[in-house]
XYZ file of C-alpha atoms in Angstrom:
304
model
C 10.538 -8.836 -29.161
C 11.740 -11.014 -26.290
C 15.231 -11.422 -27.754
C 15.493 -7.683 -28.348
C 14.503 -7.103 -24.730
C 17.133 -9.556 -23.532
C 19.802 -7.817 -25.609
C 18.923 -4.451 -24.046
C 19.132 -5.950 -20.562
C 22.478 -7.533 -21.485
C 23.841 -4.080 -22.331
C 22.604 -2.681 -19.005
C 24.128 -5.579 -17.069
C 27.486 -5.123 -18.810
C 27.590 -1.410 -18.076
C 26.572 -1.928 -14.454
C 29.209 -4.615 -13.952
C 31.950 -2.452 -15.481
C 31.282 0.474 -13.125
C 30.015 -1.466 -10.110
C 32.441 0.120 -7.628
C 31.201 3.586 -8.577
C 27.538 2.641 -8.393
C 27.950 1.043 -4.948
C 29.179 4.279 -3.401
C 26.624 6.168 -1.331
C 27.070 9.250 -3.528
C 25.393 7.414 -6.415
C 21.770 8.086 -5.589
C 18.333 6.653 -6.286
C 17.468 9.172 -9.000
C 20.607 8.252 -10.931
C 20.017 4.509 -10.796
C 16.402 5.004 -11.824
C 17.290 7.037 -14.898
C 20.332 5.021 -15.965
C 19.230 1.467 -15.178
C 15.775 0.868 -13.712
C 13.853 2.952 -16.269
C 15.583 1.316 -19.272
C 15.257 -2.132 -17.661
C 11.474 -1.879 -17.589
C 11.418 -0.177 -20.979
C 13.151 -3.308 -22.276
C 10.234 -5.278 -20.806
C 7.879 -3.288 -23.011
C 6.712 -0.547 -20.653
C 6.428 3.086 -21.749
C 8.129 4.335 -18.591
C 8.477 7.970 -19.678
C 5.152 8.151 -21.580
C 6.796 8.688 -24.961
C 3.453 7.853 -26.573
C 1.897 10.891 -24.902
C -1.056 9.095 -23.338
C -3.467 10.967 -21.069
C -2.800 10.559 -17.344
C -5.433 7.868 -16.856
C -3.994 5.723 -19.657
C -0.273 5.942 -18.913
C 1.604 2.640 -18.652
C 3.595 3.891 -15.688
C 2.761 6.509 -13.074
C 5.682 7.890 -11.091
C 5.031 8.729 -7.428
C 1.479 7.356 -7.616
C -0.338 8.636 -4.493
C -1.967 5.957 -2.330
C -3.385 5.773 1.183
C -1.245 3.894 3.688
C -2.965 3.950 7.052
C -3.845 7.565 7.748
C -1.139 8.943 5.462
C -0.651 9.465 1.743
C 2.409 7.772 0.275
C 3.850 7.497 -3.231
C 5.500 4.353 -4.631
C 8.244 5.158 -7.131
C 6.529 3.344 -10.007
C 2.991 2.122 -10.525
C 2.701 -0.181 -13.566
C -0.764 -0.218 -15.084
C -2.873 -1.747 -17.817
C -5.815 0.358 -18.973
C -5.467 2.577 -15.922
C -5.607 -0.374 -13.505
C -2.624 -0.878 -11.210
C -0.897 -4.237 -11.646
C 2.251 -3.889 -9.549
C 4.482 -1.347 -7.817
C 8.242 -0.991 -8.081
C 10.122 0.698 -5.266
C 13.636 1.852 -6.203
C 16.678 2.150 -3.950
C 20.267 3.158 -4.602
C 22.779 0.294 -5.064
C 24.442 1.049 -1.719
C 21.303 -0.404 -0.079
C 21.315 -4.120 0.752
C 18.007 -5.204 -0.789
C 18.348 -8.825 0.317
C 18.860 -8.144 4.024
C 17.680 -4.613 4.887
C 14.219 -4.617 6.447
C 13.152 -1.064 5.557
C 12.862 -1.394 1.738
C 10.805 -4.591 1.847
C 8.497 -3.299 4.590
C 7.945 -0.039 2.715
C 7.082 -1.815 -0.533
C 4.813 -4.371 1.136
C 2.888 -1.657 2.997
C 2.256 0.180 -0.260
C 1.124 -2.896 -2.169
C -0.879 -4.286 0.772
C -2.785 -1.012 1.074
C -3.445 -0.950 -2.686
C -4.463 -4.646 -2.678
C -1.814 -5.601 -5.230
C -0.741 -9.254 -5.111
C 2.859 -8.821 -6.259
C 5.376 -5.974 -6.306
C 9.107 -5.392 -6.677
C 11.887 -3.603 -4.815
C 15.140 -3.107 -6.728
C 18.367 -1.126 -6.899
C 19.211 -2.858 -10.196
C 22.060 -4.709 -8.484
C 19.361 -6.797 -6.796
C 15.683 -7.359 -7.510
C 13.234 -8.874 -5.021
C 9.683 -9.954 -5.838
C 7.186 -9.987 -2.970
C 3.831 -11.610 -2.415
C 2.137 -8.582 -0.895
C -0.993 -10.380 0.293
C 0.911 -11.194 3.480
C 0.192 -8.456 5.989
C 3.439 -6.508 6.580
C 4.853 -6.012 10.050
C 7.633 -3.560 10.982
C 9.646 -6.367 12.590
C 9.389 -8.713 9.594
C 12.657 -9.885 8.115
C 13.311 -8.914 4.500
C 12.682 -12.535 3.529
C 9.027 -12.497 4.653
C 6.778 -12.638 1.599
C 9.712 -12.749 -0.806
C 9.003 -15.205 -3.608
C 11.748 -14.196 -6.036
C 15.264 -12.815 -5.727
C 17.760 -12.005 -8.495
C 21.131 -10.279 -8.666
C 22.003 -8.357 -11.826
C 24.359 -11.202 -12.762
C 21.321 -13.512 -12.967
C 19.121 -11.297 -15.138
C 20.224 -12.984 -18.363
C 20.223 -16.605 -17.159
C 16.798 -16.113 -15.572
C 15.483 -13.631 -18.097
C 12.534 -15.833 -19.070
C 11.342 -15.940 -15.440
C 11.324 -12.154 -15.222
C 10.000 -11.419 -18.705
C 7.229 -14.016 -18.558
C 5.711 -12.385 -15.477
C 6.567 -8.681 -15.476
C 6.785 -7.674 -19.143
C 3.841 -5.731 -20.494
C 3.237 -8.448 -23.075
C 3.083 -11.140 -20.370
C 0.587 -9.142 -18.345
C -1.624 -8.558 -21.390
C -1.611 -12.322 -22.016
C -2.572 -13.086 -18.402
C 0.739 -14.602 -17.305
C 1.123 -12.157 -14.420
C -2.314 -12.993 -13.007
C -1.694 -16.731 -13.340
C 1.645 -16.395 -11.571
C 0.075 -14.310 -8.798
C -2.641 -16.930 -8.358
C -0.089 -19.748 -8.219
C 1.838 -17.885 -5.502
C -1.308 -17.373 -3.429
C -2.231 -19.445 -0.425
C 1.205 -19.898 1.056
C 1.329 -20.113 4.837
C 0.756 -16.765 6.521
C -1.096 -15.029 3.721
C -4.193 -13.003 4.563
C -6.342 -10.797 2.367
C -6.747 -7.102 3.183
C -10.498 -7.338 3.710
C -10.282 -10.200 6.216
C -7.564 -8.355 8.126
C -9.707 -5.223 8.159
C -12.574 -7.206 9.677
C -10.230 -8.455 12.391
C -9.150 -4.885 13.038
C -12.761 -3.742 13.370
C -13.357 -6.513 15.908
C -10.429 -5.247 17.973
C -11.878 -1.706 17.829
C -15.235 -3.058 18.935
C -13.676 -4.797 21.919
C -11.662 -1.734 22.998
C -14.639 0.586 22.698
C -17.004 -1.751 24.528
C -14.645 -2.177 27.469
C -13.981 1.548 27.790
C -17.614 2.607 27.430
C -18.677 0.040 30.043
C -15.946 1.260 32.400
C -16.603 4.983 31.995
C -20.419 4.760 31.720
C -21.665 2.228 34.292
C -25.324 3.210 33.770
C -25.341 2.079 30.115
C -27.349 -1.075 29.384
C -26.038 -3.994 27.310
C -28.311 -2.966 24.426
C -27.121 0.650 24.582
C -23.509 -0.492 24.790
C -23.750 -2.644 21.655
C -25.691 0.076 19.833
C -23.138 2.770 20.696
C -20.121 0.684 19.728
C -21.577 -0.175 16.323
C -22.755 3.376 15.667
C -19.428 5.003 16.499
C -17.445 2.554 14.357
C -19.858 2.916 11.421
C -19.551 6.703 11.580
C -15.756 6.678 11.723
C -15.520 4.277 8.770
C -18.022 6.357 6.764
C -16.004 9.548 7.260
C -12.735 7.724 6.541
C -14.113 6.503 3.212
C -15.244 10.043 2.428
C -11.674 11.248 3.009
C -10.260 8.502 0.772
C -12.613 9.499 -2.044
C -11.916 13.206 -1.690
C -15.440 14.006 -0.474
C -14.070 15.198 2.872
C -10.722 17.004 3.368
C -7.901 14.547 3.926
C -6.626 14.263 7.495
C -9.683 15.560 9.377
C -10.069 12.431 11.465
C -6.336 12.333 12.088
C -6.353 15.904 13.415
C -9.329 15.027 15.622
C -7.457 12.021 17.017
C -4.468 14.212 17.844
C -6.544 16.684 19.872
C -7.296 16.648 23.593
C -10.867 15.652 24.276
C -11.149 13.438 21.210
C -14.716 12.243 21.678
C -16.364 15.693 21.988
C -14.484 16.744 18.839
C -15.566 13.550 17.121
C -19.196 14.205 18.043
C -18.898 17.624 16.416
C -17.620 15.924 13.243
C -20.573 13.556 13.359
C -23.060 16.423 13.753
C -21.522 18.287 10.826
C -21.854 15.118 8.781
C -25.517 14.858 9.815
C -26.149 18.230 8.181
C -24.256 17.255 5.000
C -25.264 13.666 4.286
C -28.678 12.134 3.947
C -27.642 9.106 5.928
C -29.248 7.467 8.933
C -25.797 6.806 10.346
C -25.667 10.355 11.729
C -29.297 10.704 12.836
C -28.993 12.097 16.367
C -32.761 12.444 16.766
C -32.985 8.659 16.738
C -29.785 8.289 18.748
C -30.200 9.130 22.412
C -27.123 7.196 23.507
C -23.834 8.191 21.896
C -23.912 11.933 22.622
C -23.977 11.383 26.403
C -21.080 8.937 26.610
C -17.616 9.412 28.052
C -14.802 7.721 26.125
C -11.090 7.963 26.894
C -8.836 9.629 24.327
C -6.354 6.746 24.133
C -9.032 4.336 22.898
C -10.149 6.593 20.063
C -6.567 7.479 19.140
C -5.883 3.762 18.663
C -8.760 3.527 16.199
């Protein structure tokens, strides 16, 4: 199986090399390189990229344009590779005119997707180049393309380093646990941080911003009331955000509230609507005599 896969990749490499000048032109687009090279490359690694086996949606090997939440928006990585319906890694495709090794945008885009989906490793490729990223490192828009990159190959190296690629990213390797072992071995490098720990840090920054603004705009509030209000408001926002993620609430409601003028009164209305819908003490305004009388500046809530 492995030798057959290598032979298929050899054919792709030869064809790409022969017409390289054509493929490097900007007119040769992402859709073309996906169909002619990237799809067959991963098919050679054992993946049913086009669902030839006719599996139901939840059991497909590969989902194209798999919708995920990135911040407040919904985004769609080009490929989501899965085992038993569970995502294992993303692949983001670019046209060969893009400089995968140096351009910041492709790596940042991929890392944001995988970071949000809590995937340890993912790939960005235009077939001419292929970069593997450790996506447990929180992405920043000013990061160089090298940040988090733990593997880089040009198409001329695919055959010499075929074992490295196949033994991690082939379907067979993932089923045998090689992918997970590789991901674990790559973990713990300087600068890595898990999503959950970063989220906790973010909540702490929200808490600090809210506390300062509430104290400034509401000088009559006691320390106890201040702490109570900060925790209550954050808990409510997170609850509603989770409801949006799970499709219980319409997507984008909180975002539209944040974009309004007079954010906090609008937010209170959202909270009161939630009180009538959910049997949750989080929204119990009979027991909460504090939060409804507060003044909070728009810019603070927009930041959250």
